[in-house]
Coordinates of N, CA and C in Angstrom, one line a residue:
Chain F
E1172 N -15.8 4.1 -11.2 CA -14.6 4.9 -10.9 C -13.2 4.8 -11.4
P1173 N -12.7 6.0 -10.9 CA -11.2 6.2 -11.2 C -10.1 5.0 -10.4
E1174 N -9.5 4.9 -11.3 CA -8.6 3.4 -10.9 C -6.5 4.2 -11.3
V1175 N -5.9 3.5 -10.7 CA -4.5 3.6 -10.8 C -4.4 2.6 -12.8
T1176 N -4.2 2.8 -12.9 CA -3.7 1.6 -14.0 C -1.9 1.6 -14.1
Q1177 N -2.0 0.2 -14.5 CA 0.0 -0.4 -14.0 C 0.4 -1.2 -15.6
T1178 N 1.3 -1.2 -16.2 CA 1.7 -2.3 -17.1 C 3.3 -1.8 -17.2
P1179 N 3.3 -3.2 -17.2 CA 2.7 -4.7 -18.0 C 2.7 -5.1 -16.1
S1180 N 1.1 -6.6 -16.2 CA 1.4 -6.5 -15.3 C 2.0 -7.9 -14.6
H1181 N 2.6 -8.3 -16.1 CA 4.4 -9.4 -14.8 C 4.9 -9.7 -16.3
Q1182 N 5.6 -8.9 -15.6 CA 7.3 -9.5 -16.3 C 8.8 -10.4 -16.3
V1183 N 9.3 -11.0 -17.3 CA 9.7 -11.5 -17.3 C 11.6 -10.7 -17.5
T1184 N 12.3 -10.4 -16.8 CA 13.9 -10.2 -17.1 C 14.9 -11.0 -17.0
Q1185 N 16.1 -10.6 -17.9 CA 16.8 -11.7 -17.5 C 18.3 -9.9 -16.1
M1186 N 18.9 -11.2 -15.3 CA 19.5 -10.6 -14.5 C 19.9 -9.1 -15.4
G1187 N 20.3 -8.0 -14.7 CA 21.2 -7.2 -15.1 C 20.8 -6.2 -16.4
Q1188 N 20.0 -6.8 -17.2 CA 18.4 -6.1 -17.4 C 17.8 -5.2 -16.9
E1189 N 17.5 -4.1 -18.2 CA 16.4 -2.8 -17.3 C 15.7 -3.1 -17.8
V1190 N 14.5 -2.9 -16.5 CA 13.6 -2.5 -17.1 C 12.5 -1.1 -16.6
I1191 N 11.6 -0.9 -17.8 CA 10.8 0.4 -17.2 C 9.2 -0.3 -17.0
L1192 N 8.8 0.2 -15.3 CA 7.4 -0.1 -15.2 C 7.3 1.2 -15.4
R1193 N 5.1 1.2 -15.8 CA 4.3 2.2 -16.2 C 3.4 2.2 -15.7
C1194 N 2.8 3.3 -14.9 CA 1.6 3.8 -14.5 C 0.9 4.3 -15.1
V1195 N 0.0 4.5 -14.8 CA -1.8 5.8 -15.7 C -2.0 6.2 -13.9
P1196 N -1.4 7.5 -13.4 CA -2.3 7.5 -12.5 C -3.4 8.7 -12.4
I1197 N -4.2 8.1 -11.0 CA -5.8 8.7 -11.7 C -6.1 10.6 -12.3
S1198 N -6.4 10.6 -13.4 CA -6.2 12.3 -13.7 C -6.3 12.9 -13.4
N1199 N -7.0 13.5 -12.0 CA -6.7 15.2 -11.2 C -6.0 15.1 -9.9
H1200 N -5.3 13.9 -10.0 CA -4.3 13.2 -8.3 C -2.9 14.4 -9.1
L1201 N -1.8 14.6 -7.8 CA -1.1 15.2 -7.8 C 0.4 14.7 -7.4
Y1202 N 0.2 14.0 -6.7 CA 1.7 12.5 -6.0 C 1.1 11.3 -5.9
F1203 N 2.2 11.0 -5.9 CA 2.8 9.5 -7.1 C 3.4 9.2 -6.1
Y1204 N 3.3 7.7 -6.5 CA 4.4 6.6 -5.3 C 4.2 5.0 -5.3
W1205 N 5.8 5.1 -6.0 CA 5.9 3.0 -6.0 C 5.8 3.0 -4.7
Y1206 N 5.7 2.1 -3.9 CA 6.0 0.6 -3.3 C 6.4 -1.0 -4.2
R1207 N 6.6 -1.6 -3.2 CA 7.3 -3.1 -3.3 C 6.8 -4.0 -2.2
Q1208 N 6.0 -4.7 -3.3 CA 6.0 -5.5 -2.4 C 6.8 -7.3 -3.0
I1209 N 8.0 -7.5 -1.9 CA 8.3 -9.0 -2.3 C 7.6 -9.8 -1.8
L1210 N 7.8 -11.5 -2.5 CA 6.3 -11.9 -1.9 C 6.6 -11.9 -0.5
G1211 N 5.5 -12.5 0.3 CA 5.6 -13.1 1.1 C 6.4 -12.0 2.5
Q1212 N 6.4 -10.5 1.8 CA 6.8 -9.7 2.9 C 5.8 -8.4 3.6
K1213 N 6.1 -7.5 3.4 CA 5.6 -6.5 3.8 C 5.5 -5.5 2.3
V1214 N 4.4 -4.5 1.8 CA 4.4 -3.6 0.7 C 5.1 -2.3 2.0
E1215 N 5.9 -1.7 1.4 CA 7.6 -1.3 1.2 C 7.1 0.2 0.6
F1216 N 7.2 1.4 0.9 CA 7.7 2.7 0.4 C 8.7 3.0 -0.6
L1217 N 8.6 3.0 -1.8 CA 10.3 3.2 -2.1 C 10.2 4.9 -2.7
V1218 N 9.6 5.7 -2.8 CA 9.6 7.0 -3.6 C 8.2 7.5 -3.8
S1219 N 8.4 8.8 -3.7 CA 7.1 9.7 -3.8 C 7.7 11.0 -4.6
F1220 N 6.4 11.3 -5.1 CA 7.1 12.1 -6.3 C 6.0 13.4 -5.9
Y1221 N 6.3 14.3 -6.3 CA 4.9 15.7 -7.0 C 5.7 17.0 -7.4
N1222 N 5.4 17.6 -8.0 CA 5.2 18.7 -8.8 C 6.5 18.5 -9.7
N1223 N 6.6 17.3 -10.2 CA 7.9 17.3 -11.1 C 9.3 16.6 -10.9
E1224 N 9.5 16.3 -9.6 CA 9.9 15.9 -8.6 C 10.3 15.1 -7.4
I1225 N 10.8 14.0 -7.3 CA 11.0 13.2 -6.1 C 11.1 14.4 -4.9
S1226 N 10.0 13.6 -4.1 CA 9.7 14.1 -3.0 C 10.1 13.8 -2.0
E1227 N 10.2 12.2 -1.7 CA 10.5 11.7 -0.8 C 11.5 10.1 -1.2
K1228 N 12.4 9.3 -0.3 CA 12.9 8.2 -1.2 C 13.1 7.0 0.0
S1229 N 12.8 6.0 -0.5 CA 13.4 5.2 0.7 C 15.0 5.0 1.0
E1230 N 15.2 4.1 1.6 CA 16.8 3.1 1.7 C 16.9 2.6 0.5
I1231 N 15.6 1.9 0.3 CA 15.6 1.5 -0.6 C 15.9 1.6 -2.6
F1232 N 15.2 3.2 -1.9 CA 15.1 3.6 -3.8 C 16.8 4.0 -3.3
D1233 N 17.6 3.8 -4.6 CA 19.2 4.1 -4.8 C 19.2 4.4 -5.5
D1234 N 20.9 4.4 -6.4 CA 21.0 4.6 -7.9 C 20.7 3.3 -8.6
Q1235 N 20.0 2.1 -8.4 CA 19.2 1.8 -9.3 C 18.5 2.1 -9.4
F1236 N 17.2 2.7 -8.5 CA 15.9 3.6 -9.8 C 15.7 4.6 -10.3
S1237 N 15.4 5.2 -10.7 CA 14.8 6.3 -10.9 C 13.2 6.3 -11.5
V1238 N 12.7 7.6 -11.8 CA 11.0 7.2 -11.7 C 11.0 8.3 -13.1
E1239 N 10.5 8.6 -13.4 CA 9.8 10.1 -14.4 C 8.4 10.2 -14.5
R1240 N 7.9 11.5 -15.0 CA 6.9 12.0 -15.3 C 7.2 12.4 -17.0
P1241 N 7.4 11.4 -18.0 CA 7.6 11.9 -18.7 C 6.6 12.9 -20.0
D1242 N 5.4 12.6 -19.6 CA 4.2 14.0 -20.1 C 3.2 13.8 -18.8
G1243 N 2.0 14.3 -19.4 CA 0.7 14.5 -18.4 C 0.7 13.5 -17.4
S1244 N 0.8 12.7 -18.0 CA -0.6 11.3 -17.5 C 0.6 9.8 -17.0
N1245 N 1.6 9.6 -17.7 CA 2.8 8.9 -17.4 C 3.3 8.5 -16.5
F1246 N 3.9 7.8 -15.0 CA 4.6 7.7 -14.5 C 5.7 6.9 -14.6
T1247 N 7.2 6.9 -14.5 CA 7.8 5.6 -14.9 C 8.4 5.0 -13.2
L1248 N 8.9 3.5 -13.2 CA 9.7 3.8 -12.6 C 11.1 2.5 -13.0
K1249 N 12.3 3.0 -13.3 CA 13.6 2.4 -14.4 C 13.9 1.1 -13.6
I1250 N 14.1 0.7 -14.0 CA 14.9 -0.8 -12.4 C 16.3 -0.6 -13.2
R1251 N 17.0 -0.1 -13.4 CA 18.7 -1.0 -14.1 C 19.2 -2.0 -13.9
S1252 N 20.0 -2.6 -14.7 CA 20.7 -3.6 -14.3 C 20.1 -4.5 -12.5
T1253 N 19.7 -5.0 -13.6 CA 18.4 -5.8 -12.8 C 19.3 -6.8 -12.0
K1254 N 18.7 -7.0 -10.0 CA 19.3 -8.0 -9.7 C 17.6 -9.3 -9.1
L1255 N 18.6 -9.9 -9.2 CA 17.2 -11.4 -9.1 C 16.5 -11.2 -7.1
E1256 N 17.4 -10.2 -6.1 CA 16.7 -9.7 -5.7 C 15.7 -8.3 -5.1
D1257 N 15.2 -7.9 -6.6 CA 14.8 -7.2 -7.3 C 13.2 -7.9 -7.5
S1258 N 13.0 -8.8 -7.7 CA 12.4 -9.8 -7.9 C 10.9 -9.3 -7.2
A1259 N 9.7 -8.6 -7.3 CA 8.7 -8.3 -6.9 C 7.3 -7.9 -6.6
M1260 N 6.2 -7.1 -6.0 CA 5.3 -6.5 -7.4 C 5.5 -5.3 -6.6
Y1261 N 5.4 -4.1 -8.0 CA 5.8 -3.3 -7.8 C 4.3 -2.1 -7.7
F1262 N 3.9 -1.1 -6.9 CA 2.7 -0.6 -7.3 C 2.5 0.6 -7.1
C1263 N 2.4 0.9 -7.9 CA 2.1 2.9 -8.1 C 0.9 2.6 -7.3
A1264 N 1.2 4.2 -6.8 CA -0.4 4.9 -5.9 C -0.4 6.2 -6.7
S1265 N -1.3 6.5 -5.8 CA -2.1 8.3 -6.4 C -2.7 9.2 -5.5
R1266 N -2.7 10.0 -5.1 CA -3.6 11.3 -4.5 C -3.8 12.5 -4.8
N1267 N -4.9 12.7 -4.5 CA -5.2 14.1 -4.8 C -4.8 15.2 -3.8
W1268 N -4.2 16.1 -3.6 CA -4.5 18.1 -3.3 C -5.3 17.4 -2.2
G1269 N -5.1 17.9 -1.0 CA -6.1 17.8 0.2 C -7.3 16.8 -0.3
A1270 N -6.9 15.9 -0.7 CA -7.7 14.3 -0.6 C -7.3 13.5 0.9
G1271 N -7.3 14.1 2.1 CA -6.4 14.0 3.1 C -5.7 12.6 3.2
N1272 N -5.6 10.8 3.3 CA -4.9 10.5 3.2 C -4.9 9.5 2.6
T1273 N -5.5 9.7 1.3 CA -6.7 8.8 0.8 C -5.4 8.2 -0.5
I1274 N -5.1 7.0 -0.1 CA -4.4 6.8 -1.5 C -4.7 6.4 -2.2
Y1275 N -5.1 5.6 -3.4 CA -4.6 5.3 -4.3 C -4.1 4.2 -5.2
F1276 N -4.1 2.6 -5.6 CA -3.1 1.5 -5.4 C -3.7 1.1 -6.8
G1277 N -2.9 1.3 -7.7 CA -2.6 0.3 -8.9 C -2.8 -0.9 -8.7
E1278 N -2.9 -2.2 -9.7 CA -3.1 -3.8 -9.2 C -1.9 -4.3 -9.4
G1279 N -0.7 -3.3 -9.4 CA 1.2 -3.7 -9.6 C 0.9 -4.4 -10.6
S1280 N 2.2 -4.6 -11.4 CA 3.9 -5.2 -11.8 C 4.1 -6.2 -11.0
W1281 N 4.1 -7.6 -12.0 CA 4.7 -8.2 -11.3 C 5.7 -8.6 -11.9
L1282 N 7.3 -8.6 -11.5 CA 8.9 -8.4 -11.9 C 9.2 -9.7 -11.4
T1283 N 9.3 -10.3 -12.4 CA 10.0 -11.5 -12.2 C 11.3 -11.2 -13.1
V1284 N 12.8 -11.9 -12.2 CA 14.1 -11.4 -12.2 C 15.0 -12.8 -12.0
V1285 N 15.8 -13.5 -13.4 CA 16.2 -15.0 -13.8 C 17.7 -14.2 -13.8
Chain Z
Q91 N 12.3 -2.8 18.1 CA 10.8 -3.5 17.9 C 10.3 -3.1 17.0
K92 N 9.4 -3.9 15.9 CA 9.3 -3.6 14.4 C 8.3 -2.3 14.7
E93 N 8.0 -1.6 13.2 CA 7.0 -0.1 14.2 C 5.5 -0.6 13.9
V94 N 5.5 -2.0 13.5 CA 3.7 -1.7 12.4 C 3.7 -3.4 13.0
E95 N 3.1 -3.8 14.0 CA 2.7 -6.0 14.2 C 1.9 -5.7 13.8
Q96 N 1.6 -7.2 13.2 CA 0.1 -7.7 12.4 C 0.1 -9.0 12.7
D97 N -0.5 -9.8 12.7 CA -0.7 -11.0 13.4 C -1.1 -11.7 12.0
P98 N 0.2 -12.2 11.2 CA 0.4 -13.0 9.6 C -1.4 -13.7 10.2
G99 N -1.5 -14.9 10.7 CA -3.1 -15.6 10.4 C -1.7 -16.7 10.1
P100 N -3.1 -17.5 9.1 CA -4.4 -17.0 8.3 C -5.4 -17.8 9.4
L101 N -6.7 -17.0 9.1 CA -7.8 -16.3 10.1 C -8.9 -17.0 9.7
S102 N -9.3 -18.4 9.7 CA -10.3 -19.2 9.1 C -11.6 -18.7 10.7
V103 N -13.0 -18.4 9.5 CA -14.4 -18.2 10.0 C -15.0 -18.9 9.7
P104 N -16.7 -19.1 10.7 CA -17.4 -19.4 8.9 C -18.5 -18.5 9.1
E105 N -18.9 -18.4 7.7 CA -19.5 -17.1 6.8 C -20.6 -17.3 7.8
G106 N -20.8 -15.1 7.9 CA -21.7 -14.9 9.1 C -21.1 -14.9 10.2
A107 N -19.6 -14.8 11.2 CA -19.3 -14.2 12.0 C -18.7 -13.2 12.1
I108 N -18.3 -12.7 13.0 CA -17.7 -11.2 13.3 C -15.7 -11.0 13.1
V109 N -15.8 -11.1 12.3 CA -14.0 -10.7 12.5 C -13.1 -9.2 13.0
S110 N -12.5 -10.3 13.5 CA -11.2 -8.9 14.6 C -10.4 -8.9 14.1
L111 N -9.6 -8.1 13.4 CA -8.5 -7.8 12.4 C -7.7 -6.6 13.6
N112 N -6.7 -6.9 13.6 CA -5.6 -6.3 15.2 C -4.5 -5.9 14.4
C113 N -3.9 -4.1 14.8 CA -2.4 -4.2 14.1 C -2.0 -3.4 15.7
T114 N -0.7 -2.9 15.7 CA 0.1 -3.0 16.9 C 0.5 -1.6 16.2
Y115 N 1.7 -0.8 16.8 CA 2.6 0.2 16.8 C 3.1 0.7 17.6
S116 N 4.4 1.0 17.3 CA 5.6 1.6 18.1 C 5.3 3.2 18.5
N117 N 5.8 3.8 17.1 CA 5.5 5.0 17.0 C 4.8 6.3 17.5
S118 N 4.9 6.9 18.5 CA 3.8 7.1 18.1 C 3.0 8.4 17.6
A119 N 4.1 9.1 16.5 CA 4.2 10.2 15.5 C 3.2 9.9 14.6
F120 N 2.2 8.0 14.6 CA 1.7 7.7 13.8 C 0.5 8.4 13.9
Q121 N -0.7 9.4 13.1 CA -1.8 10.1 13.0 C -2.7 9.0 12.7
Y122 N -2.7 8.7 11.1 CA -3.4 8.2 10.5 C -2.9 6.6 10.5
F123 N -4.5 6.3 9.9 CA -4.2 5.1 9.6 C -5.1 4.6 9.3
M124 N -5.1 3.8 7.9 CA -5.8 3.1 7.1 C -5.7 1.5 7.3
W125 N -6.9 0.2 6.6 CA -6.9 -0.7 6.1 C -7.4 -0.7 5.2
Y126 N -6.3 -1.5 4.5 CA -6.8 -2.1 2.6 C -6.6 -3.3 3.0
R127 N -7.2 -3.8 1.8 CA -8.3 -5.6 1.1 C -6.7 -5.8 0.2
Q128 N -6.7 -6.8 0.2 CA -5.5 -7.4 -1.1 C -5.8 -8.8 -1.4
Y129 N -6.8 -8.8 -2.6 CA -6.1 -10.1 -3.0 C -5.7 -10.7 -4.0
S130 N -5.5 -11.7 -4.0 CA -4.1 -12.2 -4.2 C -3.0 -12.1 -5.0
R131 N -2.1 -11.4 -4.9 CA -1.9 -11.0 -6.6 C -2.0 -9.8 -6.9
K132 N -2.8 -9.3 -6.3 CA -3.5 -7.7 -6.3 C -3.0 -6.9 -5.5
G133 N -3.7 -5.3 -6.5 CA -3.1 -4.0 -5.3 C -3.8 -3.6 -4.0
P134 N -3.2 -3.1 -3.0 CA -4.0 -3.4 -2.2 C -5.2 -2.1 -2.5
E135 N -6.6 -2.6 -1.6 CA -7.7 -1.7 -1.6 C -7.9 -1.1 -0.6
L136 N -8.3 0.6 -1.0 CA -8.8 1.2 0.8 C -9.9 0.8 1.1
L137 N -10.4 0.1 2.4 CA -11.1 -0.3 3.3 C -11.9 1.0 3.9
M138 N -11.2 1.7 4.9 CA -11.1 2.6 5.3 C -9.9 3.6 5.9
Y139 N -10.5 4.7 6.2 CA -9.6 5.6 6.8 C -9.1 5.8 8.0
T140 N -8.8 6.7 8.9 CA -8.9 7.6 10.1 C -7.4 8.4 10.9
Y141 N -8.0 8.9 11.5 CA -7.3 10.2 12.0 C -6.9 10.2 13.7
S142 N -8.4 9.4 14.0 CA -9.1 9.8 15.6 C -9.3 8.8 16.3
S143 N -9.1 8.9 17.0 CA -9.2 7.6 18.5 C -10.6 7.3 18.1
G144 N -11.1 6.2 18.9 CA -12.3 5.9 18.9 C -12.8 4.5 17.8
N145 N -13.8 5.2 16.8 CA -14.7 4.2 16.5 C -15.2 5.3 14.8
K146 N -14.2 4.2 13.9 CA -15.9 4.8 12.3 C -16.1 4.0 11.9
E147 N -17.2 3.9 11.1 CA -18.2 2.5 10.8 C -18.6 3.0 9.3
D148 N -18.7 2.1 8.8 CA -18.3 2.0 7.1 C -19.4 0.8 6.3
G149 N -20.7 0.8 6.7 CA -21.3 -0.3 6.2 C -20.7 -1.6 7.1
R150 N -20.7 -2.3 6.5 CA -19.4 -3.8 7.9 C -18.9 -3.8 8.2
F151 N -18.2 -2.5 8.1 CA -16.5 -2.2 8.4 C -16.9 -2.0 9.7
T152 N -16.4 -2.1 10.6 CA -15.6 -0.7 11.9 C -14.5 -0.9 12.0
A153 N -13.8 0.4 12.1 CA -12.3 0.1 12.4 C -12.2 1.7 13.7
Q154 N -11.2 0.8 14.7 CA -11.4 1.4 15.7 C -10.0 1.5 16.1
V155 N -9.9 2.7 16.6 CA -8.4 2.8 16.9 C -8.1 3.6 18.6
D156 N -6.6 3.1 19.0 CA -6.9 3.2 20.7 C -5.4 4.3 20.5
K157 N -4.9 4.9 20.3 CA -3.7 5.7 20.6 C -3.2 5.4 21.7
S158 N -3.3 6.1 22.8 CA -3.0 5.8 24.3 C -2.6 4.4 23.8
S159 N -2.6 3.5 23.7 CA -2.8 1.8 23.7 C -2.2 1.8 22.6
K160 N -2.2 2.2 21.3 CA -0.9 1.8 20.3 C -1.7 0.7 20.0
Y161 N -3.0 0.7 19.1 CA -3.5 -0.8 19.0 C -5.1 -0.2 17.6
I162 N -4.6 -0.5 17.1 CA -5.8 -0.8 15.8 C -6.8 -2.0 15.6
S163 N -7.8 -1.6 14.4 CA -8.8 -3.1 14.7 C -9.1 -2.8 13.5
L164 N -10.1 -3.5 13.4 CA -11.0 -3.6 11.9 C -12.0 -4.3 12.8
F165 N -13.2 -4.4 12.5 CA -14.0 -5.0 12.8 C -15.3 -5.6 11.3
I166 N -15.2 -6.9 11.1 CA -16.2 -7.1 10.1 C -17.8 -8.1 9.9
R167 N -18.2 -7.3 10.9 CA -19.3 -8.1 10.2 C -20.4 -8.9 9.7
D168 N -20.9 -9.7 9.9 CA -21.4 -10.7 9.0 C -21.0 -10.8 7.7
S169 N -19.7 -11.8 8.3 CA -18.6 -11.8 7.1 C -18.8 -12.8 5.6
Q170 N -18.2 -12.7 4.3 CA -19.0 -13.2 3.4 C -18.0 -14.1 2.8
P171 N -17.6 -15.1 2.4 CA -17.0 -15.8 1.6 C -15.3 -14.9 0.7
S172 N -16.3 -13.7 -0.2 CA -15.7 -12.8 -0.2 C -14.8 -11.9 0.0
D173 N -15.0 -11.5 1.3 CA -14.2 -11.0 2.2 C -13.1 -11.7 2.0
S174 N -12.9 -12.8 1.9 CA -11.4 -13.6 2.4 C -10.4 -12.5 1.4
A175 N -9.7 -12.5 1.5 CA -9.1 -11.9 1.2 C -7.7 -11.4 2.2
T176 N -6.9 -10.9 1.9 CA -5.6 -10.1 3.2 C -5.7 -9.2 3.2
Y177 N -5.9 -8.8 4.7 CA -6.2 -7.8 5.2 C -5.1 -6.7 5.8
L178 N -4.2 -5.6 5.6 CA -3.5 -5.0 5.6 C -3.6 -3.0 6.5
C179 N -3.2 -3.7 7.9 CA -3.4 -2.2 8.4 C -2.2 -1.2 7.9
A180 N -2.2 0.1 7.4 CA -1.4 1.1 7.2 C -1.8 1.8 7.6
M181 N -0.3 3.3 8.2 CA -0.5 3.8 9.5 C 0.7 5.5 8.6
K182 N 1.1 6.2 9.5 CA 1.7 7.2 8.8 C 1.4 9.3 9.6
P183 N 2.3 9.4 10.0 CA 2.7 10.4 10.3 C 1.7 11.4 10.0
L184 N 1.2 12.1 10.7 CA 0.4 14.0 10.2 C 1.8 14.8 9.8
Y185 N 2.8 14.6 10.4 CA 3.6 15.9 9.2 C 4.8 15.2 9.0
G186 N 5.6 15.1 7.5 CA 6.9 15.0 7.3 C 6.7 14.1 6.0
G187 N 7.6 14.5 5.5 CA 8.3 14.2 3.6 C 6.9 14.7 3.1
S188 N 6.1 13.6 2.2 CA 4.8 14.0 0.7 C 3.5 13.5 2.0
Q189 N 3.5 13.4 2.8 CA 2.3 11.9 3.6 C 2.0 11.3 2.4
G190 N 2.5 10.9 2.2 CA 2.6 9.1 1.1 C 3.5 8.1 1.9
N191 N 5.0 8.8 2.8 CA 5.4 7.5 2.9 C 4.3 6.2 4.0
L192 N 3.6 5.4 3.9 CA 2.6 4.7 3.7 C 3.6 3.8 5.2
I193 N 3.8 3.3 6.9 CA 4.2 2.0 7.3 C 3.5 1.0 7.1
F194 N 3.3 -0.3 6.7 CA 2.4 -1.6 6.5 C 2.8 -2.6 7.4
G195 N 1.8 -3.0 8.0 CA 1.9 -4.6 8.8 C 1.5 -5.1 7.8
K196 N 1.8 -6.2 8.0 CA 2.3 -7.3 6.5 C 1.5 -7.9 6.5
G197 N 0.3 -8.0 7.7 CA -1.3 -8.4 6.3 C -1.4 -9.0 7.5
T198 N -2.6 -10.1 7.7 CA -3.9 -11.0 7.5 C -4.4 -11.2 6.8
K199 N -4.2 -12.9 7.0 CA -4.9 -13.3 5.6 C -6.0 -14.3 6.5
L200 N -7.3 -13.4 5.6 CA -8.3 -13.4 6.4 C -9.3 -14.9 4.8
S201 N -9.9 -16.2 5.9 CA -11.2 -17.1 4.7 C -12.3 -17.0 5.1
V202 N -13.0 -16.9 4.9 CA -14.6 -16.9 5.3 C -15.3 -18.3 5.0
K203 N -15.4 -19.6 5.7 CA -15.3 -20.8 4.9 C -17.5 -20.5 4.8
P204 N -18.1 -21.1 3.4 CA -19.3 -21.1 3.5 C -20.0 -21.7 4.3

């Protein structure tokens, strides 16, 4: 079964550093998303991406964050100048056009900022 | 009032029991409803989705939606130890944004004892 793959599975970074989280969405999917889950909290929407541009973003997704689809397969989330409160599990998700609302999530990248 | 409320549990049941998991919501614009299963430190796995009031069955799982009461349920029949996980409800409006901005409940942690 096709799946969304994410790397790294776990990253520890120093406060103030930049991190890039990578995702390979399901190959024929057209809509891509990043969600975040702080330990013990709800899964929260960050951003959606379609047709090579951001289509929607939450108030969490401020200038510290950016997304990019550098080639035909990868979808990245960049977090600049990381803060302690950025420590969370970051999930990439994707869905196809006309697939209803079947949004598929990756296994997540656990980010620890120290 | 929070948009989506879900009892976090934990909920502990013996193997073979019928499990009932519930969410309430306040936004009448929500039209699509999903249930995800999440194992510890893993990504949400889609179990079921529905957009109409009533019941939808898939194997041992039944999703129930009551839009008039703003209440959704997931029933698990003949529960197994492998069903032990956190169950997340998620929902979204019919229109708006990129149709990927899911609003999640906090999740109910279920433990099925052998």
